[in-house]
CSV table of C-alpha atoms in Angstrom, one decimal:
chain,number,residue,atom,x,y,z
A,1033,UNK,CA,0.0,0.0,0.0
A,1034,UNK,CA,1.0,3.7,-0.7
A,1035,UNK,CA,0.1,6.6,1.2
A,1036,UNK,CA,0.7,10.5,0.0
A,1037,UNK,CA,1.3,12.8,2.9
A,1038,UNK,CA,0.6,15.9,2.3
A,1039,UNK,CA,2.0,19.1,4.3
A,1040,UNK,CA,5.0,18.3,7.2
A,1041,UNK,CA,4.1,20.1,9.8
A,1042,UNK,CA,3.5,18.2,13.3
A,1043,UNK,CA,0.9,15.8,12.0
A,1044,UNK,CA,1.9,15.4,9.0
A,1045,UNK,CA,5.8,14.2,10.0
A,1046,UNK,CA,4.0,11.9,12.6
A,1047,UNK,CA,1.3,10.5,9.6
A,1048,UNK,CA,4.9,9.9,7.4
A,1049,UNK,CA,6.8,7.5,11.1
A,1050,UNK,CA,3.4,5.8,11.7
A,1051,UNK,CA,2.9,4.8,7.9
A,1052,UNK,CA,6.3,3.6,7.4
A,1053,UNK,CA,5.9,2.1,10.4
A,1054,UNK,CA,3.1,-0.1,9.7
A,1055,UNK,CA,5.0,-1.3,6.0
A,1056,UNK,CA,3.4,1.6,3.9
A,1057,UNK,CA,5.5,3.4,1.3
A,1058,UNK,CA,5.0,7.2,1.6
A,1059,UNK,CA,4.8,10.5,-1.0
A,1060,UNK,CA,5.5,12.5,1.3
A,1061,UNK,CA,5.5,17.0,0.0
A,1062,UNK,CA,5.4,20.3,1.3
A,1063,UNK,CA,5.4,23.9,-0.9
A,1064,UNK,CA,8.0,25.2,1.6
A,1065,UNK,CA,11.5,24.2,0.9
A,1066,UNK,CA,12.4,25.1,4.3
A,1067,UNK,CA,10.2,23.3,6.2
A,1068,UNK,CA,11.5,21.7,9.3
A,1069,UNK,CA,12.2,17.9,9.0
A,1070,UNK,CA,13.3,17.2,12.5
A,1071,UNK,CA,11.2,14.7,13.8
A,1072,UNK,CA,10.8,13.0,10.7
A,1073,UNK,CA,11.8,8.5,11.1
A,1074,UNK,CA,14.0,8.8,8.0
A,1075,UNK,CA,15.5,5.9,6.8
A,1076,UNK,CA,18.8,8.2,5.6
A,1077,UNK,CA,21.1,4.9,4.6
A,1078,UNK,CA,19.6,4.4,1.4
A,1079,UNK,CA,18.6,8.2,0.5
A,1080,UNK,CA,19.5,10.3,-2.5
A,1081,UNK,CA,19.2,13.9,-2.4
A,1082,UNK,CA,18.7,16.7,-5.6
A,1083,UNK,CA,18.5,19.6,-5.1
A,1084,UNK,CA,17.8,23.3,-6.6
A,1085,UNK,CA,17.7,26.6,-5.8
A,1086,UNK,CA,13.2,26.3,-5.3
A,1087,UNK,CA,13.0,23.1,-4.8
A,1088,UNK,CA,14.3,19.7,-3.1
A,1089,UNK,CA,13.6,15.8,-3.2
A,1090,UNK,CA,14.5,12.8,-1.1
A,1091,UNK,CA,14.5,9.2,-2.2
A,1092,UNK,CA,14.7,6.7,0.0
A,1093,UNK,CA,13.6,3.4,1.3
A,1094,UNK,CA,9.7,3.4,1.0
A,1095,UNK,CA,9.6,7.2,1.0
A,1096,UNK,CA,9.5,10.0,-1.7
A,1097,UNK,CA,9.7,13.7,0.2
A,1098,UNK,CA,9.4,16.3,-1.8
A,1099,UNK,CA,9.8,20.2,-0.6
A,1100,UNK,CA,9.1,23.2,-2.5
A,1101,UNK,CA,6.5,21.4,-5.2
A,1102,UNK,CA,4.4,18.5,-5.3
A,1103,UNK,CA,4.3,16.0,-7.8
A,1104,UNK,CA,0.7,15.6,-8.8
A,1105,UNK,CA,0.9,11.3,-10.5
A,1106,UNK,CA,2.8,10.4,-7.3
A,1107,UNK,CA,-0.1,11.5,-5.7
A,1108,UNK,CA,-2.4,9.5,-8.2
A,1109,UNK,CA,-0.3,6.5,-7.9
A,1110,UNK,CA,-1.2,6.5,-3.9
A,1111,UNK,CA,-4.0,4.3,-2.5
A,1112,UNK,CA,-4.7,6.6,0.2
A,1113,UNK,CA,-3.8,10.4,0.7
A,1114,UNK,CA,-3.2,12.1,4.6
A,1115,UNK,CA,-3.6,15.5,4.7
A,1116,UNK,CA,-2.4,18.4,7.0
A,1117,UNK,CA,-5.7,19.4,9.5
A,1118,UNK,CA,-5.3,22.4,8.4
A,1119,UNK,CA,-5.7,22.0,5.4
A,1120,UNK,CA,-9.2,20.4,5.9
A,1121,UNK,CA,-12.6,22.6,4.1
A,1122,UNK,CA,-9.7,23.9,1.8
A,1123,UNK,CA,-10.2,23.3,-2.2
A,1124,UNK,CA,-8.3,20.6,-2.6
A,1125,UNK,CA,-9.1,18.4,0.8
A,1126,UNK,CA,-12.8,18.7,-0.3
A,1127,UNK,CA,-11.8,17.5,-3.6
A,1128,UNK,CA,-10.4,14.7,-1.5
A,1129,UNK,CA,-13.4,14.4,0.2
A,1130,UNK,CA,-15.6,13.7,-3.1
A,1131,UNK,CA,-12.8,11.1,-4.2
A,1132,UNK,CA,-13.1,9.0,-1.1
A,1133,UNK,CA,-9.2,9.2,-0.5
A,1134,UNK,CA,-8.7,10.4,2.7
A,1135,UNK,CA,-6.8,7.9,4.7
A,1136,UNK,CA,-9.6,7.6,7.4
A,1137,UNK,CA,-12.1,6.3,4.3
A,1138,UNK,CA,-9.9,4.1,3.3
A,1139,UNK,CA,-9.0,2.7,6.2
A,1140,UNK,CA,-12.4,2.9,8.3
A,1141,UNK,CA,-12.5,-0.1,11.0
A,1142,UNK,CA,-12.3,2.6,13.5
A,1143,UNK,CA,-15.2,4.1,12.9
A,1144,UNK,CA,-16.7,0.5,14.4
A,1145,UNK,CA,-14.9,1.4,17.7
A,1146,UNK,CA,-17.3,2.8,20.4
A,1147,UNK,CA,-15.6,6.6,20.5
A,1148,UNK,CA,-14.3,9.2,23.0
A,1149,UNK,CA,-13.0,12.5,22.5
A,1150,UNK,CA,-11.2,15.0,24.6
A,1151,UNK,CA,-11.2,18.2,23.3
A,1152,UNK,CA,-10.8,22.0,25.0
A,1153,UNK,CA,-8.0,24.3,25.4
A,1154,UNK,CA,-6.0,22.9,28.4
A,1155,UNK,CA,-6.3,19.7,30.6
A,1156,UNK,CA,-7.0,17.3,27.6
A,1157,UNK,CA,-3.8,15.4,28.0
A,1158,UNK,CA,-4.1,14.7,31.8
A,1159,UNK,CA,-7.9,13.9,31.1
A,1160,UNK,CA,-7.4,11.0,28.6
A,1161,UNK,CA,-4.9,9.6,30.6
A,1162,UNK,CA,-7.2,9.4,33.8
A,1163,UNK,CA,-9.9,8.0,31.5
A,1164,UNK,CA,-7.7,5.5,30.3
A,1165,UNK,CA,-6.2,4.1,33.1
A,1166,UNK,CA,-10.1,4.1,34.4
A,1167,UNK,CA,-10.7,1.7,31.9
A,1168,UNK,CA,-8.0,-0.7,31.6
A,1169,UNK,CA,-8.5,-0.9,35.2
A,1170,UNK,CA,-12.1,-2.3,34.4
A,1171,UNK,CA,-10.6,-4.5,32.1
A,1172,UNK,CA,-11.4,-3.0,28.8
A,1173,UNK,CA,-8.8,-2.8,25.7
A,1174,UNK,CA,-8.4,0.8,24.7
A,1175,UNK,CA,-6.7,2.7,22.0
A,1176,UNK,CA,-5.6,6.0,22.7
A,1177,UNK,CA,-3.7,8.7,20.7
A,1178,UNK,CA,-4.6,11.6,18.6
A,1179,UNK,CA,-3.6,15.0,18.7
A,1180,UNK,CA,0.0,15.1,17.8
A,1181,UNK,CA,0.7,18.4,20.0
A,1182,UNK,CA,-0.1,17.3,22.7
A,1183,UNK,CA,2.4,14.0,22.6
A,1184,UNK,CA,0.7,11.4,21.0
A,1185,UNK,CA,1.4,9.9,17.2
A,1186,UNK,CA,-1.2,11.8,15.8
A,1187,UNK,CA,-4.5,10.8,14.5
A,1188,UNK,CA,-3.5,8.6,11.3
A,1189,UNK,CA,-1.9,6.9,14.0
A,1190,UNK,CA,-4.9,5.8,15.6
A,1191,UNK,CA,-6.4,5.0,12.1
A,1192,UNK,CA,-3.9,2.5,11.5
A,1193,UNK,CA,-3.6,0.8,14.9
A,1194,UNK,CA,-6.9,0.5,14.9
A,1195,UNK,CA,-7.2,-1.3,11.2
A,1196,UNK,CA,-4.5,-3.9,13.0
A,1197,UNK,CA,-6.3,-4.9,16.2
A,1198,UNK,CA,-9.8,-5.1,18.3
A,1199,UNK,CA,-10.6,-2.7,20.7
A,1200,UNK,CA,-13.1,-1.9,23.1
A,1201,UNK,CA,-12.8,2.2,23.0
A,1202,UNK,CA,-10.8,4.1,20.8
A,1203,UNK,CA,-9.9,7.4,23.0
A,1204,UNK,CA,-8.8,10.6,21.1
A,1205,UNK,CA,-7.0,13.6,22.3
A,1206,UNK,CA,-8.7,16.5,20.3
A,1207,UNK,CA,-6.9,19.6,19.3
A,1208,UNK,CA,-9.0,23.0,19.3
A,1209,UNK,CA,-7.3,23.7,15.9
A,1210,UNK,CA,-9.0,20.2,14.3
A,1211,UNK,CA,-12.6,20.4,14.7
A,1212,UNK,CA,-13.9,20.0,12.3
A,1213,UNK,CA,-11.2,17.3,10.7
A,1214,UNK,CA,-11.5,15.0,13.2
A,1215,UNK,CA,-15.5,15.2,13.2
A,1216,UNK,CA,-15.0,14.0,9.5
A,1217,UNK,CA,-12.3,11.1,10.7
A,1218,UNK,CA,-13.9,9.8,13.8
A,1219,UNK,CA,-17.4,8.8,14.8
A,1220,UNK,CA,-17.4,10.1,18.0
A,1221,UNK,CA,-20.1,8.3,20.9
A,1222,UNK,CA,-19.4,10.8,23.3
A,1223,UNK,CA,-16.9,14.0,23.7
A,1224,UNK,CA,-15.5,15.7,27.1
A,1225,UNK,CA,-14.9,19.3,26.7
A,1226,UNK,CA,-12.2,20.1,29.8
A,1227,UNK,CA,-12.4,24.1,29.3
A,1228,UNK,CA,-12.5,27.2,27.0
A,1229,UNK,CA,-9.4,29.2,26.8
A,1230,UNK,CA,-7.7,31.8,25.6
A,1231,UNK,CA,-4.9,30.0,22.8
A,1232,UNK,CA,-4.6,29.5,19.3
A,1233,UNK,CA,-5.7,33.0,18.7
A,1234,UNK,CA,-3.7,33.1,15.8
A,1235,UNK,CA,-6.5,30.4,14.1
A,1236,UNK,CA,-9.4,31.1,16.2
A,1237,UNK,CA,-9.2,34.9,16.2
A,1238,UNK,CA,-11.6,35.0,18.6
A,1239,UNK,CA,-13.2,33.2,21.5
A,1240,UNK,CA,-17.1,33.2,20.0
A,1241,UNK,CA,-15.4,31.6,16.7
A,1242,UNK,CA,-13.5,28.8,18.7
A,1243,UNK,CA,-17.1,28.5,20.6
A,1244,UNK,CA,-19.0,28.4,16.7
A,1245,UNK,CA,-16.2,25.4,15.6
A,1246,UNK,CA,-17.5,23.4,19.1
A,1247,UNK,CA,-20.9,23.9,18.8
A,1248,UNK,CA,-20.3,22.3,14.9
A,1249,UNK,CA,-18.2,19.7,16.9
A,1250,UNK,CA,-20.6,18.5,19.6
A,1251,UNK,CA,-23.8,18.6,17.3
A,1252,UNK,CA,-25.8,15.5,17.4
A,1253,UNK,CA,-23.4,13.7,20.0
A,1254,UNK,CA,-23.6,13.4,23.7
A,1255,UNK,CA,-21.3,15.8,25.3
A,1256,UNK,CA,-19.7,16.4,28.7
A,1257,UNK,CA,-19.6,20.1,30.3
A,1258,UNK,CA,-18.1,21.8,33.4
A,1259,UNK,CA,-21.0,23.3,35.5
A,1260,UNK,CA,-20.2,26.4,34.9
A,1261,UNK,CA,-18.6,26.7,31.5
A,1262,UNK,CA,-19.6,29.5,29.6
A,1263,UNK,CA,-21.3,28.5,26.0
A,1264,UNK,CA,-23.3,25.9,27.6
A,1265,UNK,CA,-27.3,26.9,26.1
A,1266,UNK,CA,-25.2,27.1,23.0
A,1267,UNK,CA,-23.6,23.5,23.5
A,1268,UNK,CA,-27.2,21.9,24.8
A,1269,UNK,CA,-28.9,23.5,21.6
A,1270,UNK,CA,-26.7,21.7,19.2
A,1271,UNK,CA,-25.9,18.3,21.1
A,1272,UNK,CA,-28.1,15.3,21.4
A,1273,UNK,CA,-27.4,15.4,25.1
A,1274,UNK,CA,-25.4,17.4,27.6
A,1275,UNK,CA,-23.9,16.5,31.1
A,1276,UNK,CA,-22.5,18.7,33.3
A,1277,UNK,CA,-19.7,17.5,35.5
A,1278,UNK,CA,-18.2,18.9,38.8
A,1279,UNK,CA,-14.7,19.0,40.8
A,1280,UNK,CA,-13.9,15.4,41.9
A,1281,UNK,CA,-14.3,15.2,45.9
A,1282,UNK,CA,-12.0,12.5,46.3
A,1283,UNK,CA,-8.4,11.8,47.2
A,1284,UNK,CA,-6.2,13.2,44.0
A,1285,UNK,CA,-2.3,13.1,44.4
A,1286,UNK,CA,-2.4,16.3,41.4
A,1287,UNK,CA,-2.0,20.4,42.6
A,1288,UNK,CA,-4.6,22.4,41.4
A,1289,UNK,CA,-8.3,22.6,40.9
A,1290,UNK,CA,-8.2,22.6,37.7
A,1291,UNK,CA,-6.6,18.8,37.7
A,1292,UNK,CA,-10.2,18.7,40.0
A,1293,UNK,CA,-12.4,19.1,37.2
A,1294,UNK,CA,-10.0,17.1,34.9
A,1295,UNK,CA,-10.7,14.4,37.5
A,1296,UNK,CA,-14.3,15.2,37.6
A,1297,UNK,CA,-15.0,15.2,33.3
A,1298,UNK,CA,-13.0,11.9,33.6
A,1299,UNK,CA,-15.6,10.4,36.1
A,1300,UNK,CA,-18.7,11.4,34.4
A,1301,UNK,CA,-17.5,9.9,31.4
A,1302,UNK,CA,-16.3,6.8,33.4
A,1303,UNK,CA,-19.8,6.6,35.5
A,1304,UNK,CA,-22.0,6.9,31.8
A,1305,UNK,CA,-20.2,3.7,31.0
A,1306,UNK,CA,-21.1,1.9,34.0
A,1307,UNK,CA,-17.6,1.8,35.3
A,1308,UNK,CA,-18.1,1.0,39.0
A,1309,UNK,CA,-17.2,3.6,41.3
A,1310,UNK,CA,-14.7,1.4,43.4
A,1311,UNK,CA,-12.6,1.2,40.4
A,1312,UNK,CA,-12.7,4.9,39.5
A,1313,UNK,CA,-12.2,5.6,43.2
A,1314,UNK,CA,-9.1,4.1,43.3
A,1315,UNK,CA,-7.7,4.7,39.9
A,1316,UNK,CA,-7.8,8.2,40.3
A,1317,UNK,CA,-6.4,7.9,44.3
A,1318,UNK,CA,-2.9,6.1,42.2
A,1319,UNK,CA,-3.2,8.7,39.5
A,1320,UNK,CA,0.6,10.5,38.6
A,1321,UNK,CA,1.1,12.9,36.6
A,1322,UNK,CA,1.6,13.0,32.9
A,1323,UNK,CA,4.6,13.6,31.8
A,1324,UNK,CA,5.4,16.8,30.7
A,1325,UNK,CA,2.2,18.4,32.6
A,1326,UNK,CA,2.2,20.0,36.3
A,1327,UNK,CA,4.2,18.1,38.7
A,1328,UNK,CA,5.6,19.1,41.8
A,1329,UNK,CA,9.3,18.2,43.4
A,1330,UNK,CA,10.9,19.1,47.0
A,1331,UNK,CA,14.6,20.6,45.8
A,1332,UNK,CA,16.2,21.8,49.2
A,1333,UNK,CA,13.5,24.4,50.9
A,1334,UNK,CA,11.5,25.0,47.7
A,1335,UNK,CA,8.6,22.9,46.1
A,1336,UNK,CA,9.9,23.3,42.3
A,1337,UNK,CA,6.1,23.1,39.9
A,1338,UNK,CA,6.9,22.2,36.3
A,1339,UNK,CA,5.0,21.7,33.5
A,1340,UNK,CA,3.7,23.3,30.1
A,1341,UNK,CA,1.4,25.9,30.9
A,1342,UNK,CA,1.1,27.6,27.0
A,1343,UNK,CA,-1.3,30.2,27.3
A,1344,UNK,CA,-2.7,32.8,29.4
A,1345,UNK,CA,-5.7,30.7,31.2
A,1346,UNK,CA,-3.1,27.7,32.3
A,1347,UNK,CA,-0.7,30.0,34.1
A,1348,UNK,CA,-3.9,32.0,36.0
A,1349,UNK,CA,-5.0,28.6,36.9
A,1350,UNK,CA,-1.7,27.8,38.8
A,1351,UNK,CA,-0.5,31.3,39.9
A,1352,UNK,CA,-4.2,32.1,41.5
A,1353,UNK,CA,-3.7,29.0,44.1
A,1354,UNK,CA,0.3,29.2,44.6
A,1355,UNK,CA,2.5,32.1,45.4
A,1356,UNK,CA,5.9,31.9,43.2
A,1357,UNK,CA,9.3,33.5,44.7
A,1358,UNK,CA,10.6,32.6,40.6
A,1359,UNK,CA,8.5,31.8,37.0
A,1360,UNK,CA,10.2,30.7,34.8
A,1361,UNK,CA,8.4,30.8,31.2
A,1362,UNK,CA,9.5,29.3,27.9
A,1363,UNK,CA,9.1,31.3,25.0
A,1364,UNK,CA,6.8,31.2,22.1
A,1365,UNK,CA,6.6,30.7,18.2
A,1366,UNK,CA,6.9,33.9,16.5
A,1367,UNK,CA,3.5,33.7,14.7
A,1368,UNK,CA,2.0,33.3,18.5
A,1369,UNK,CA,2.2,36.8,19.7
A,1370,UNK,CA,-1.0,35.9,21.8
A,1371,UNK,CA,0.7,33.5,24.4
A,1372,UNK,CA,2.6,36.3,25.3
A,1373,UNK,CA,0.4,36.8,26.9
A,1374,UNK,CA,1.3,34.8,30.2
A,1375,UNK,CA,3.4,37.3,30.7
A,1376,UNK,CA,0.7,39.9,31.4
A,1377,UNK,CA,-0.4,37.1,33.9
A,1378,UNK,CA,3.2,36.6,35.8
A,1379,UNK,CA,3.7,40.4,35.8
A,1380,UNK,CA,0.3,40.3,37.7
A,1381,UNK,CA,0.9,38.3,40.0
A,1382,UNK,CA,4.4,39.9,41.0
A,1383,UNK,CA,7.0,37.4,40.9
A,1384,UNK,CA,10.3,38.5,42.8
A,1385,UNK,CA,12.4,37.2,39.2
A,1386,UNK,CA,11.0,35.8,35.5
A,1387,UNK,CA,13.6,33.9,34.0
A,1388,UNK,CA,12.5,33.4,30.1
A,1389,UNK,CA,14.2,30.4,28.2
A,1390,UNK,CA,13.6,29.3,24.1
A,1391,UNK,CA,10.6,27.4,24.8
A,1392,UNK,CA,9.1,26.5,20.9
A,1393,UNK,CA,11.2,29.5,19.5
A,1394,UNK,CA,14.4,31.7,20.6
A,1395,UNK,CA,11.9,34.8,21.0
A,1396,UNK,CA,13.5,35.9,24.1
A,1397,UNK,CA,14.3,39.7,22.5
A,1398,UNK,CA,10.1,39.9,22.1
A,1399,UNK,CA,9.4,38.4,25.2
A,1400,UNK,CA,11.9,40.8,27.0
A,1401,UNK,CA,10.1,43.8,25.4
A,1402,UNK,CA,6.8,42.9,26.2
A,1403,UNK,CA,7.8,42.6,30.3
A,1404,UNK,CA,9.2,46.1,30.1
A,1405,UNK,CA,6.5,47.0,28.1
A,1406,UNK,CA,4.0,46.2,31.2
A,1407,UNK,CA,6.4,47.6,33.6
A,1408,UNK,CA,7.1,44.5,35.5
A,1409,UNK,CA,10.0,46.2,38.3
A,1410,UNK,CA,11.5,42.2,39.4
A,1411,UNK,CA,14.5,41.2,38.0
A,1412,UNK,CA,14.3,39.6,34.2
A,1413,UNK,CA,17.1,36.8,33.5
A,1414,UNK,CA,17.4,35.0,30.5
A,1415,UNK,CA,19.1,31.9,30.0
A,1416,UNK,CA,19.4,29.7,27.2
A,1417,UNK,CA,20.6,26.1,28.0
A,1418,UNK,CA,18.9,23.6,30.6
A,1419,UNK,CA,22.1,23.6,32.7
A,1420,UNK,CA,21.7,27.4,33.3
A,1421,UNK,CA,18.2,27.1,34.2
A,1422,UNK,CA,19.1,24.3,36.5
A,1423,UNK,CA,21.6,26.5,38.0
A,1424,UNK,CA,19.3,29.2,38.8
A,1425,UNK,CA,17.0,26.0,40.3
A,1426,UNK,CA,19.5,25.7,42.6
A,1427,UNK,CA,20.1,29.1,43.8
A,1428,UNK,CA,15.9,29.8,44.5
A,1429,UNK,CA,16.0,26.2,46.0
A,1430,UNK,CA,15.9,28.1,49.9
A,1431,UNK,CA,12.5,30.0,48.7
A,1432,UNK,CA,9.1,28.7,49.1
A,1433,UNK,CA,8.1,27.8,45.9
A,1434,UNK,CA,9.5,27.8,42.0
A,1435,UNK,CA,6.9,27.4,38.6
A,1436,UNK,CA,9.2,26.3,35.5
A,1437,UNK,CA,6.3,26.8,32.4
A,1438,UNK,CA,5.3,28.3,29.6
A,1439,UNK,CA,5.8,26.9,25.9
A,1440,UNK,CA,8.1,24.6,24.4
A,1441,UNK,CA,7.0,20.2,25.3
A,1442,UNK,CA,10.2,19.1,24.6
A,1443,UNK,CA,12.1,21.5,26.5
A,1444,UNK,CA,10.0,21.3,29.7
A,1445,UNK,CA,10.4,17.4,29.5
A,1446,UNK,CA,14.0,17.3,29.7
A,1447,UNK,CA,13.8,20.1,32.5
A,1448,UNK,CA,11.5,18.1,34.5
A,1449,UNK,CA,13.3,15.1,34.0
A,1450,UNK,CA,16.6,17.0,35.5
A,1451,UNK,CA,14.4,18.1,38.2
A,1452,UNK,CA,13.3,15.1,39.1
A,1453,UNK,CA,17.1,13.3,39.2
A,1454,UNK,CA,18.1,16.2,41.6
A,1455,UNK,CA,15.2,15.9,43.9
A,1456,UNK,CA,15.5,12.1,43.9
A,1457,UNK,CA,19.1,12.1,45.0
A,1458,UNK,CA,18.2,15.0,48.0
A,1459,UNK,CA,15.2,13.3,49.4
């Protein structure tokens, strides 16, 4: 079988591993010639490069990548084509559509899988993985994976596992950015909504348009709600059925009340399915934290909180329960001028020191501007290798309490990973 790929930006580079790793040979293209490959499985022993000054293409084992043009009969030679999500209600993915072409029509055992979706602007990693552990713990076999921000293999992943095995549930992880492709892909049973938030202004523009996408997204299904989330006559007019869910009451080893009403969405979903309450009880009681989300280590005097909080709403939701001697925020993309606005949030709160580090981009310079901009009068550091933020670690480790956030997956991984060695050897 042979699969066109088309667009390499995060799902698309993860759509190109998971193909070639289930024995698929790939077209893989992109119009820009200088789009980041890292990331990429590429199986560089047997590749041939040619190159010019617009354009460049890769042969190698099972794989064609082309950058800088696309070669219309390889993509006619392909039995199945994977397309960027954004690219989806575009010209040529509806063309796609009409064809039947589209990896997930192809390939549709999944859509036999009873379905769960996770979708909102923060807390949807943390929530699948409470819901899956809920479930395995009552025995059932359950696929889980989707939204490739958010560190899983992306949803062609899941398309292809799922054509391999038998499942009970197929869990997704839902980005705000891929509404309306994933309602196409998946037939979802039931979809959690964790919260509305203020990121991806950059597609969204605007809150009411991010609220139009879900109210498209939810109609006909059943959907979970937070009591109080705003939207919800919207949400109840357009779903089949809506059910509020509330902060979980029980034992939870996770800071923060918004890691409540994760735990909360994941036992309403968990209680519709007739899970017994014994085994959601005590799932959630074992629960740790994801990795790469909020988790909290004892270096020397301090408690040290790290873990990606990208956008305005995530950092609120920490700083309004926790006083912070030190925040230290990754930096943005450059297209994402709006989750600088975190900063806004940290100078609000009054931090003694923010230390900015490259989080997705070196945008330190911006970022620097913007604080002086708001007149933040604490001291401003800016470092730019893990062993200098480490370093810093250690000289706030006699204060009460030290966030390490912002943007940037990767980079907050290997930082709490450090973190964690250090605090491990001290305690």
């Amino acid at each position: 079988m042979k699969a066109a790929v088309i667009g390499l930006g995060v799902e698309g580079k993860k759509a190109v591993n998971s193909l070639l790793r289930h024995g698929w040979e790939v077209y893989a293209t992109d119009l820009n010639i200088n789009v980041d490959l890292d990331g990429l499985d590429l199986p560089m022993l047997s590749m041939n490069m040619m190159d010019s000054d617009s354009t460049v293409s890769i042969v190698g084992e099972n794989i064609t990548l082309d950058l800088g043009f696309t070669n219309p009969y390889a993509i006619e030679q392909c039995d199945a084509i994977a397309i960027s999500p954004s690219m989806y209600g575009g010209p040529f993915a509806t063309r796609l559509l009409m064809d039947g072409e589209l990896l997930s029509d192809v390939l549709n055992k999944h859509k036999d899988i009873f379905t769960i979706g996770i979708t909102g602007t923060n807390g949807k990693t943390t929530t699948v993985h409470m819901i899956k552990s809920i479930l395995e713990n009552a025995g059932k076999k359950v696929l889980v994976g989707g939204n490739g921000g958010g560190g899983f293999s992306g949803y062609y992943d899941l398309i292809l596992e799922a054509n391999e095995d038998d499942y009970d549930i197929l869990l997704v992880e839902v980005c705000d950015m891929t509404l309306d492709f994933c309602r196409y892909c998946f037939d979802f049973d039931m979809i959690g909504l964790t919260n509305i938030g203020n990121d991806h202004m950059d597609v969204h523009k605007t809150i009411a348009n991010y609220k139009n996408s879900l109210v498209r997204f939810f109609e006909d299904k059943l959907i979970f709600t937070a009591f109080n989330q705003d939207f919800n006559a919207d949400f109840k007019e357009s779903a089949s059925k809506t059910i509020p869910y509330f902060e979980y009451q029980d034992e939870l080893q996770l800071f923060g009340k918004f890691n409540l009403l994760n735990a909360g969405l994941a036992t309403a979903i968990a209680t519709e399915l007739k899970i017994p309450k014994d085994t959601i009880k005590s799932t959630l009681a074992e629960f740790k934290a994801v990795e790469g989300r909020l988790d909290v280590y004892k270096i020397n005097d301090a408690s040290v909180y790290v873990g990606k909080t990208d956008n305005s709403d995530a950092l609120a939701s920490i700083l309004s329960e926790r006083d912070f001697y030190a925040i230290f925020i990754g930096t943005p993309r450059h297209n994402e001028e709006h989750r600088l606005d975190i900063l806004d949030v940290a100078v609000k709160y009054n931090p003694e020191v923010i230390v900015l580090f490259p989080g997705l981009d070196d945008t330190l310079d911006i970022a620097i501007y913007r604080l002086n901009s708001l007149g933040y009068a604490g001291n401003i550091i800016t470092v730019n290798s893990l062993d200098q933020i480490i370093e810093l670690v250690a000289e706030y480790s006699h204060e009460d309490a030290i966030l390490i956030g912002g943007n940037g997956q990767d980079t907050i991984i290997d930082i709490q990973e450090r973190i964690k060695l250090i605090s491990e050897k001290l305690f």
